[in-house]
Amino acid sequence: MNRTPVLSRRTLLRGMGALMALPLLDVMRPRTARAATPAPRRFVAFYTPCGIHMPKWTPGGEGADYSLTPTLASLAPVKGDVLVLSGLDNLPGRPDGDGHHAAATAAFLSCVKARKTEGTNIRTGISMDQVLANAVGKATRYPSLELGIDQGRGIGNCDSGYACPYANNIAWAGPSTPVPKETKPRAAFERLFADFDPNATQEELAKRKAYGLSIIDAVRDDAKALQGKLGTTDRSKLDEYFTGVRELELRVNAMDGAGPTCGTAVEPADNEDVREKTKAMLDLIVLAFQCDLTRTCTFMLGNARSQRVYSFLGLSGEHHAYSHHQRAQANYDALAKIDKWEVEQYAYLLERMKGVQEEGGTLLDHSAVYFSSEIADGNMHEHKNLPILLAGRAGGAISPGRHVRYPGQPLANLYIALLNMFGVPATTFGDDGTGPLSGLGAQ
């Protein structure tokens, strides 16, 4: 019979009116089951807008004997942890008439055809991540975490008669209920790691605000008391966690100019440098998983029809405009630069996850990290042969390090397979899911 753990998994550090969550420690698990208890499985959906220039995406060769293309070159350090999946279609993403980007983004994780409307009577389907959150989310503080870079409008027409919620969200709690994403790193950080204690005194809250205390400084006394209850492994894990939180906090502070102040508080403007924001958000995902605050996350590196100008890549035009390349070599070259940068961000997330050691492997080993766009070629608005990467091993359910082709199979079948890996007994999904995609595990 398992003995009661020394410390609850929901333990929070307190101090100066602040609350701080903890990573999953050995003392939080039943003593007689620690060696046998596997780390939890996590899921990330990583969305990129406007499609991909497919000629520089698709690898040559199949199985383990394949070569990375220039667009995928940054995956070299984690190539053995990644599946490249070719041939999957998401036909429910096709719009009625025009509106390919918004309609396909609404179907990105739902695989359900969106009702064409620019009013409030929106309708698509529950997204795969929310099905997963409903099944496993009760085990964590947050059933799911939704992050992104661009907020976007919440109402009106955002793509040829399709309402803005279709273009700005990939997580849907139900057919008419998008789950809004957080696009401010500071707000996401405070939500995850620096909640205010509802039982704190006004004096404690005022002191923390006046001195601009770090969340680590605010809970330092409670942390020192906890150290005495921990073994060597847990102390090391806690130190590593505190270091990661503090480094991220400093970066978030630097982004918006926040810092210690004793004068009148003025809300700082957010730093909109997409490079800084993206890395901060990806680091938040890693820490949220490390802390077991959630096991399901979505991230949008832009909204549908993104008009971002990647000046740091030497480009002067908008992403969406380049995606309608009209077979012009200059547009192809611009798209290749953008695509390569997007994959580099995904590779950064994978390497960060691979660097976190857990019971029986790494955080990446225990996760499934999905990457794709709403369409393939942006000029043709193709909903077939989507650009898809799936990294991690999902606790042993996935055998990565290969390029696998699935010509003509529905994307929904991949989602069924992923849900099954997380213990959700799905047999159908979306408009066209017929059963779990085969060949993802050990051959």
Coordinates of C-alpha atoms in Angstrom, one line a residue:
M1 CA 0.0 0.0 0.0
N2 CA 1.4 3.4 -0.9
R3 CA 2.3 5.7 1.9
T4 CA 1.1 9.3 2.0
P5 CA 3.6 11.6 0.3
V6 CA 5.5 14.0 2.5
L7 CA 4.4 17.0 0.5
S8 CA 1.2 17.7 -1.5
R9 CA 1.6 18.3 -5.2
R10 CA -0.5 21.4 -4.8
T11 CA 1.9 23.0 -2.2
L12 CA 2.6 26.7 -2.9
L13 CA 5.3 28.8 -1.5
R14 CA 4.0 32.0 0.2
G15 CA 5.5 35.3 1.2
M16 CA 5.1 39.0 0.9
G17 CA 1.6 38.5 -0.5
A18 CA 2.8 36.2 -3.2
L19 CA 2.1 32.6 -4.1
M20 CA 4.5 30.5 -6.2
A21 CA 3.9 27.0 -7.5
L22 CA 6.5 24.2 -7.2
P23 CA 7.9 21.7 -9.7
L24 CA 7.0 18.0 -9.3
L25 CA 9.3 16.7 -6.6
D26 CA 10.0 13.2 -5.3
V27 CA 8.5 14.1 -1.9
M28 CA 5.2 14.8 -3.6
R29 CA 4.8 11.2 -4.7
P30 CA 3.7 8.2 -2.6
R31 CA 7.0 6.8 -1.1
T32 CA 6.5 3.2 -2.2
A33 CA 5.6 4.2 -5.7
R34 CA 8.2 6.8 -6.5
A35 CA 10.5 4.5 -8.6
A36 CA 7.5 3.0 -10.5
T37 CA 5.5 6.2 -11.1
P38 CA 6.1 7.5 -14.7
A39 CA 6.3 11.1 -15.4
P40 CA 3.0 12.6 -16.8
R41 CA 2.6 13.0 -20.6
R42 CA 2.2 16.5 -22.0
F43 CA 0.9 17.9 -25.3
V44 CA 1.8 21.1 -27.2
A45 CA 0.3 22.4 -30.4
F46 CA 2.5 24.9 -32.2
Y47 CA 0.7 26.9 -34.9
T48 CA 2.4 29.0 -37.6
P49 CA 0.3 31.1 -40.0
C50 CA 0.2 31.4 -43.8
G51 CA 1.4 28.0 -44.8
I52 CA 4.9 26.8 -45.7
H53 CA 7.0 26.9 -48.9
M54 CA 6.8 23.1 -49.4
P55 CA 9.6 22.5 -51.9
K56 CA 12.1 23.5 -49.2
W57 CA 10.2 21.7 -46.4
T58 CA 9.7 18.1 -47.5
P59 CA 12.7 15.8 -46.8
G60 CA 14.2 13.4 -49.2
G61 CA 14.0 9.8 -48.2
E62 CA 11.7 8.0 -45.8
G63 CA 12.0 6.2 -42.5
A64 CA 15.1 6.9 -40.5
D65 CA 17.1 7.3 -43.7
Y66 CA 16.0 10.9 -44.6
S67 CA 17.8 14.2 -44.9
L68 CA 16.8 17.5 -43.4
T69 CA 15.9 20.2 -45.9
P70 CA 17.2 23.8 -45.5
T71 CA 14.0 24.8 -43.8
L72 CA 14.3 22.0 -41.2
A73 CA 18.1 22.3 -40.7
S74 CA 17.7 23.7 -37.2
L75 CA 16.2 20.4 -36.1
A76 CA 19.6 18.6 -36.5
P77 CA 20.4 18.5 -32.8
V78 CA 17.0 16.9 -32.1
K79 CA 16.5 15.0 -35.4
G80 CA 16.2 11.7 -33.5
D81 CA 13.3 13.1 -31.5
V82 CA 11.2 14.3 -34.4
L83 CA 8.8 12.7 -36.8
V84 CA 8.2 14.4 -40.1
L85 CA 4.7 13.5 -41.3
S86 CA 3.8 14.0 -45.0
G87 CA 0.5 13.5 -46.9
L88 CA -2.1 14.3 -44.2
D89 CA -5.1 16.4 -45.3
N90 CA -7.5 18.6 -43.3
L91 CA -10.3 19.0 -45.8
P92 CA -12.8 20.4 -43.2
G93 CA -10.6 23.5 -43.3
R94 CA -11.9 24.4 -46.8
P95 CA -14.0 27.5 -46.7
D96 CA -17.3 28.3 -48.5
G97 CA -15.8 30.5 -51.2
D98 CA -12.9 32.6 -50.0
G99 CA -11.6 32.7 -46.4
H100 CA -9.1 29.9 -46.5
H101 CA -6.9 31.1 -43.7
A102 CA -9.6 31.7 -41.1
A103 CA -11.6 28.6 -41.9
A104 CA -8.5 26.4 -41.8
T105 CA -7.3 28.0 -38.6
A106 CA -10.7 27.2 -37.0
A107 CA -10.3 23.6 -38.2
F108 CA -6.6 23.4 -37.2
L109 CA -7.2 21.4 -34.1
S110 CA -11.0 20.7 -34.5
C111 CA -11.1 19.2 -38.0
V112 CA -14.6 20.6 -38.2
K113 CA -15.9 22.9 -41.0
A114 CA -16.5 26.4 -39.7
R115 CA -19.8 28.1 -40.3
K116 CA -19.2 31.1 -42.6
T117 CA -20.3 34.2 -40.6
E118 CA -18.8 37.5 -39.5
G119 CA -21.3 37.8 -36.7
T120 CA -21.6 36.2 -33.3
N121 CA -23.2 33.0 -34.5
I122 CA -19.8 31.3 -35.0
R123 CA -19.6 27.5 -35.0
T124 CA -16.9 25.0 -35.5
G125 CA -16.0 22.1 -33.2
I126 CA -14.2 21.3 -29.9
S127 CA -10.5 21.2 -30.5
M128 CA -8.4 18.2 -29.8
D129 CA -6.4 20.0 -27.1
Q130 CA -9.6 20.7 -25.2
V131 CA -10.8 17.1 -25.5
L132 CA -7.5 16.2 -23.9
A133 CA -7.8 18.9 -21.2
N134 CA -11.2 17.6 -20.3
A135 CA -9.7 14.2 -19.8
V136 CA -6.5 14.9 -17.9
G137 CA -6.8 18.6 -16.8
K138 CA -8.2 17.8 -13.4
A139 CA -4.8 16.5 -12.3
T140 CA -3.2 20.0 -12.7
R141 CA -3.8 23.6 -11.6
Y142 CA -4.7 24.6 -15.1
P143 CA -6.5 22.2 -17.4
S144 CA -4.8 23.9 -20.4
L145 CA -2.7 26.8 -21.3
E146 CA -3.2 29.0 -24.3
L147 CA -0.4 31.4 -25.4
G148 CA 0.3 33.4 -28.5
I149 CA 2.1 36.4 -30.0
D150 CA -0.7 38.5 -31.5
Q151 CA -4.0 39.4 -29.9
G152 CA -6.1 40.4 -32.9
R153 CA -9.7 41.7 -33.0
G154 CA -12.4 39.7 -31.2
I155 CA -15.3 40.7 -33.4
G156 CA -15.9 41.5 -37.0
N157 CA -14.7 40.1 -40.3
C158 CA -11.1 39.0 -40.4
D159 CA -11.0 36.9 -43.7
S160 CA -13.5 37.1 -46.5
G161 CA -16.6 36.9 -44.4
Y162 CA -15.2 34.7 -41.6
A163 CA -15.4 36.1 -38.1
C164 CA -12.2 37.1 -36.2
P165 CA -12.5 34.4 -33.6
Y166 CA -11.9 31.8 -36.3
A167 CA -8.6 33.6 -37.3
N168 CA -7.3 34.3 -33.8
N169 CA -7.9 31.0 -32.0
I170 CA -7.0 27.4 -32.3
A171 CA -8.3 26.2 -28.9
W172 CA -12.1 25.7 -28.8
A173 CA -13.9 24.5 -25.6
G174 CA -17.0 23.9 -27.7
P175 CA -18.5 24.7 -31.1
S176 CA -19.1 28.3 -30.3
T177 CA -16.6 28.9 -27.5
P178 CA -13.0 29.8 -28.4
V179 CA -10.5 29.7 -25.6
P180 CA -8.7 33.1 -25.8
K181 CA -4.9 33.1 -25.6
E182 CA -2.6 35.2 -23.5
T183 CA -0.3 37.3 -25.6
K184 CA 1.5 39.3 -22.8
P185 CA 4.5 37.4 -21.3
R186 CA 4.2 39.3 -18.0
A187 CA 0.6 38.5 -17.6
A188 CA 1.3 34.8 -18.4
F189 CA 4.2 34.8 -15.9
E190 CA 2.2 36.3 -13.1
R191 CA -0.7 33.9 -13.7
L192 CA 1.6 30.9 -13.6
F193 CA 4.3 31.7 -11.1
A194 CA 3.4 34.8 -9.1
D195 CA -0.2 34.7 -8.0
F196 CA -1.2 37.1 -5.1
D197 CA -2.1 35.4 -1.9
P198 CA -5.8 36.1 -1.2
N199 CA -5.0 35.9 2.5
A200 CA -2.2 38.4 2.4
T201 CA -2.3 41.5 4.5
Q202 CA -2.4 44.9 2.8
E203 CA 1.0 45.6 4.5
E204 CA 2.6 42.6 2.8
L205 CA 1.2 43.5 -0.6
A206 CA 2.3 47.1 -0.3
K207 CA 5.8 46.1 0.7
R208 CA 6.3 43.8 -2.2
K209 CA 5.0 46.5 -4.6
A210 CA 7.1 49.3 -3.1
Y211 CA 10.3 47.3 -3.3
G212 CA 9.7 45.6 -6.6
L213 CA 10.5 42.2 -5.1
S214 CA 11.2 39.3 -7.3
I215 CA 8.8 36.4 -6.8
I216 CA 11.8 34.4 -5.7
D217 CA 12.7 37.0 -3.1
A218 CA 9.1 37.2 -1.9
V219 CA 8.9 33.5 -1.1
R220 CA 12.5 33.1 0.0
D221 CA 11.8 32.3 3.7
D222 CA 9.2 29.7 2.8
A223 CA 11.6 28.2 0.3
K224 CA 14.4 27.9 2.9
A225 CA 12.0 26.1 5.2
L226 CA 11.1 23.7 2.4
Q227 CA 14.7 22.9 1.7
G228 CA 15.1 21.1 5.0
K229 CA 12.4 18.6 4.0
L230 CA 14.1 17.7 0.7
G231 CA 16.7 15.1 -0.4
T232 CA 19.7 15.9 -2.6
T233 CA 17.8 15.2 -5.9
D234 CA 14.9 17.4 -4.9
R235 CA 17.1 20.2 -3.7
S236 CA 18.9 20.2 -7.0
K237 CA 15.7 20.1 -8.9
L238 CA 14.3 23.0 -6.9
D239 CA 17.5 25.1 -7.4
E240 CA 17.3 24.5 -11.2
Y241 CA 13.6 25.5 -11.2
F242 CA 14.2 28.7 -9.2
T243 CA 17.1 29.6 -11.5
G244 CA 14.8 29.1 -14.6
V245 CA 12.0 31.1 -13.1
R246 CA 14.3 34.0 -12.0
E247 CA 16.0 34.2 -15.4
L248 CA 12.7 34.3 -17.2
E249 CA 11.4 36.9 -14.7
L250 CA 14.4 39.1 -15.4
R251 CA 13.8 38.7 -19.2
V252 CA 10.1 39.5 -18.9
N253 CA 11.0 42.6 -16.7
A254 CA 13.5 43.7 -19.3
M255 CA 11.0 43.4 -22.1
D256 CA 8.5 45.8 -20.7
G257 CA 10.8 48.0 -18.6
A258 CA 9.4 46.8 -15.3
G259 CA 11.7 46.9 -12.2
P260 CA 12.0 48.2 -8.7
T261 CA 10.3 51.5 -8.2
C262 CA 9.3 53.6 -5.2
G263 CA 7.5 56.3 -7.2
T264 CA 4.2 56.4 -8.9
A265 CA 3.6 53.2 -10.8
V266 CA 3.2 53.6 -14.6
E267 CA 2.1 50.6 -16.6
P268 CA 4.9 49.9 -19.0
A269 CA 4.3 49.2 -22.7
D270 CA 4.8 45.7 -23.8
N271 CA 7.9 45.0 -25.9
E272 CA 6.6 43.7 -29.2
D273 CA 9.8 42.2 -30.5
V274 CA 8.6 38.9 -31.8
R275 CA 11.9 37.2 -31.1
E276 CA 11.9 38.1 -27.4
K277 CA 8.2 37.4 -27.0
T278 CA 8.4 34.0 -28.6
K279 CA 11.3 32.8 -26.5
A280 CA 9.7 34.1 -23.3
M281 CA 6.4 32.3 -24.2
L282 CA 8.2 29.0 -25.0
D283 CA 10.2 29.2 -21.8
L284 CA 6.9 29.6 -19.9
I285 CA 5.6 26.4 -21.5
V286 CA 8.6 24.5 -20.4
L287 CA 8.4 25.8 -16.8
A288 CA 4.7 25.2 -16.7
F289 CA 5.2 21.6 -17.6
Q290 CA 8.2 21.2 -15.3
C291 CA 6.0 22.5 -12.5
D292 CA 3.1 20.3 -13.6
L293 CA 0.8 23.3 -13.7
T294 CA -0.7 22.0 -16.9
R295 CA -0.2 19.1 -19.3
T296 CA -1.8 20.7 -22.4
C297 CA -0.7 23.8 -24.2
T298 CA -1.4 25.6 -27.5
F299 CA 0.9 28.3 -28.9
M300 CA 0.1 30.6 -31.9
L301 CA 3.1 32.2 -33.6
G302 CA 0.8 34.7 -35.2
N303 CA -2.8 34.8 -36.3
A304 CA -4.3 33.7 -39.6
R305 CA -3.4 36.0 -42.5
S306 CA -0.5 37.3 -40.4
Q307 CA 0.7 40.7 -41.7
R308 CA 3.9 40.6 -39.7
V309 CA 7.0 42.2 -41.3
Y310 CA 10.1 40.3 -40.5
S311 CA 12.6 43.2 -40.8
F312 CA 15.2 41.4 -38.7
L313 CA 15.3 38.8 -41.5
G314 CA 16.0 41.5 -44.0
L315 CA 12.4 41.5 -45.4
S316 CA 10.2 44.5 -46.0
G317 CA 6.9 42.9 -47.0
E318 CA 4.2 41.3 -45.0
H319 CA 4.1 37.5 -44.4
H320 CA 0.6 37.0 -45.9
A321 CA 1.6 39.0 -49.0
Y322 CA 4.7 36.8 -49.5
S323 CA 2.6 33.7 -49.0
H324 CA 0.7 34.6 -52.2
H325 CA 4.0 34.2 -54.0
Q326 CA 2.6 34.0 -57.6
R327 CA 5.6 31.8 -58.3
A328 CA 8.0 34.7 -58.0
Q329 CA 11.5 33.7 -56.9
A330 CA 11.8 36.7 -54.6
N331 CA 8.7 35.7 -52.7
Y332 CA 9.9 32.1 -52.5
D333 CA 13.2 33.3 -51.0
A334 CA 11.3 35.5 -48.5
L335 CA 9.0 32.6 -47.5
A336 CA 12.0 30.3 -47.0
K337 CA 13.6 32.8 -44.6
I338 CA 10.4 33.1 -42.6
D339 CA 9.7 29.3 -42.6
K340 CA 13.3 28.6 -41.4
W341 CA 12.9 31.1 -38.6
E342 CA 9.6 29.6 -37.5
V343 CA 11.2 26.1 -37.4
E344 CA 14.1 27.5 -35.4
Q345 CA 11.6 28.6 -32.7
Y346 CA 10.1 25.1 -32.6
A347 CA 13.6 23.6 -32.3
Y348 CA 14.4 26.0 -29.4
L349 CA 11.3 24.6 -27.6
L350 CA 12.4 21.0 -28.2
E351 CA 15.9 21.6 -27.0
R352 CA 14.7 23.3 -23.9
M353 CA 12.3 20.4 -23.2
K354 CA 15.1 17.9 -23.9
G355 CA 17.3 19.6 -21.3
V356 CA 14.8 19.0 -18.4
Q357 CA 15.4 15.6 -16.7
E358 CA 12.5 13.7 -15.2
E359 CA 11.9 10.2 -13.9
G360 CA 12.7 7.8 -16.7
G361 CA 13.8 10.3 -19.3
T362 CA 13.4 14.0 -20.3
L363 CA 10.5 16.3 -20.5
L364 CA 10.6 15.9 -24.3
D365 CA 10.6 12.1 -23.9
H366 CA 7.3 12.3 -22.0
S367 CA 5.7 14.8 -24.4
A368 CA 4.1 15.0 -27.9
V369 CA 4.9 18.4 -29.5
Y370 CA 2.9 19.1 -32.7
F371 CA 3.9 21.7 -35.3
S372 CA 2.0 22.7 -38.4
S373 CA 0.2 25.5 -40.3
E374 CA -3.4 25.9 -41.3
I375 CA -2.5 25.3 -45.0
A376 CA 0.4 24.0 -47.1
D377 CA 1.1 26.3 -50.1
G378 CA -0.2 29.8 -49.4
N379 CA -0.7 30.8 -53.0
M380 CA -2.9 27.8 -53.8
H381 CA -4.5 27.6 -50.3
E382 CA -3.8 23.9 -50.2
H383 CA -5.5 21.9 -47.4
K384 CA -3.7 18.7 -48.5
N385 CA -0.3 17.3 -47.7
L386 CA 0.1 19.7 -44.7
P387 CA 3.5 20.5 -43.2
I388 CA 3.6 18.5 -40.0
L389 CA 6.2 17.7 -37.3
L390 CA 5.6 15.6 -34.2
A391 CA 8.4 15.6 -31.6
G392 CA 8.9 13.6 -28.5
R393 CA 8.0 10.1 -27.5
A394 CA 4.8 10.6 -25.5
G395 CA 6.2 8.3 -22.8
G396 CA 7.1 5.6 -25.3
A397 CA 4.0 5.7 -27.5
I398 CA 5.9 7.5 -30.4
S399 CA 8.9 6.2 -32.2
P400 CA 10.5 9.4 -33.6
G401 CA 13.5 10.0 -35.9
R402 CA 11.7 9.2 -39.1
H403 CA 10.0 10.7 -42.1
V404 CA 6.6 8.9 -42.7
R405 CA 4.2 9.4 -45.5
Y406 CA 0.4 9.1 -45.2
P407 CA -1.0 10.1 -48.6
G408 CA -4.6 11.2 -48.5
Q409 CA -5.2 10.3 -44.8
P410 CA -7.2 12.8 -42.7
L411 CA -5.4 14.8 -40.1
A412 CA -8.1 14.0 -37.7
N413 CA -6.8 10.4 -37.5
L414 CA -3.5 11.8 -36.1
Y415 CA -5.5 13.5 -33.4
I416 CA -7.3 10.3 -32.6
A417 CA -4.0 8.5 -32.2
L418 CA -2.7 11.2 -29.9
L419 CA -5.8 11.2 -27.8
N420 CA -5.4 7.4 -27.5
M421 CA -1.8 7.8 -26.3
F422 CA -3.1 10.0 -23.5
G423 CA -5.7 7.5 -22.4
V424 CA -8.7 9.1 -24.2
P425 CA -10.6 6.2 -25.9
A426 CA -11.5 8.2 -29.0
T427 CA -12.4 6.3 -32.2
T428 CA -13.7 9.2 -34.3
F429 CA -12.9 12.9 -34.3
G430 CA -14.0 16.0 -36.2
D431 CA -15.8 15.7 -39.5
D432 CA -13.7 13.0 -41.1
G433 CA -11.7 11.1 -38.4
T434 CA -12.2 7.4 -38.9
G435 CA -9.7 5.8 -36.5
P436 CA -6.2 6.2 -35.1
L437 CA -3.3 6.9 -37.5
S438 CA -1.0 3.8 -37.6
G439 CA 2.8 3.7 -37.7
L440 CA 3.6 6.3 -35.1
G441 CA 5.0 3.9 -32.6
A442 CA 7.8 1.4 -32.6
Q443 CA 8.0 -0.6 -35.8

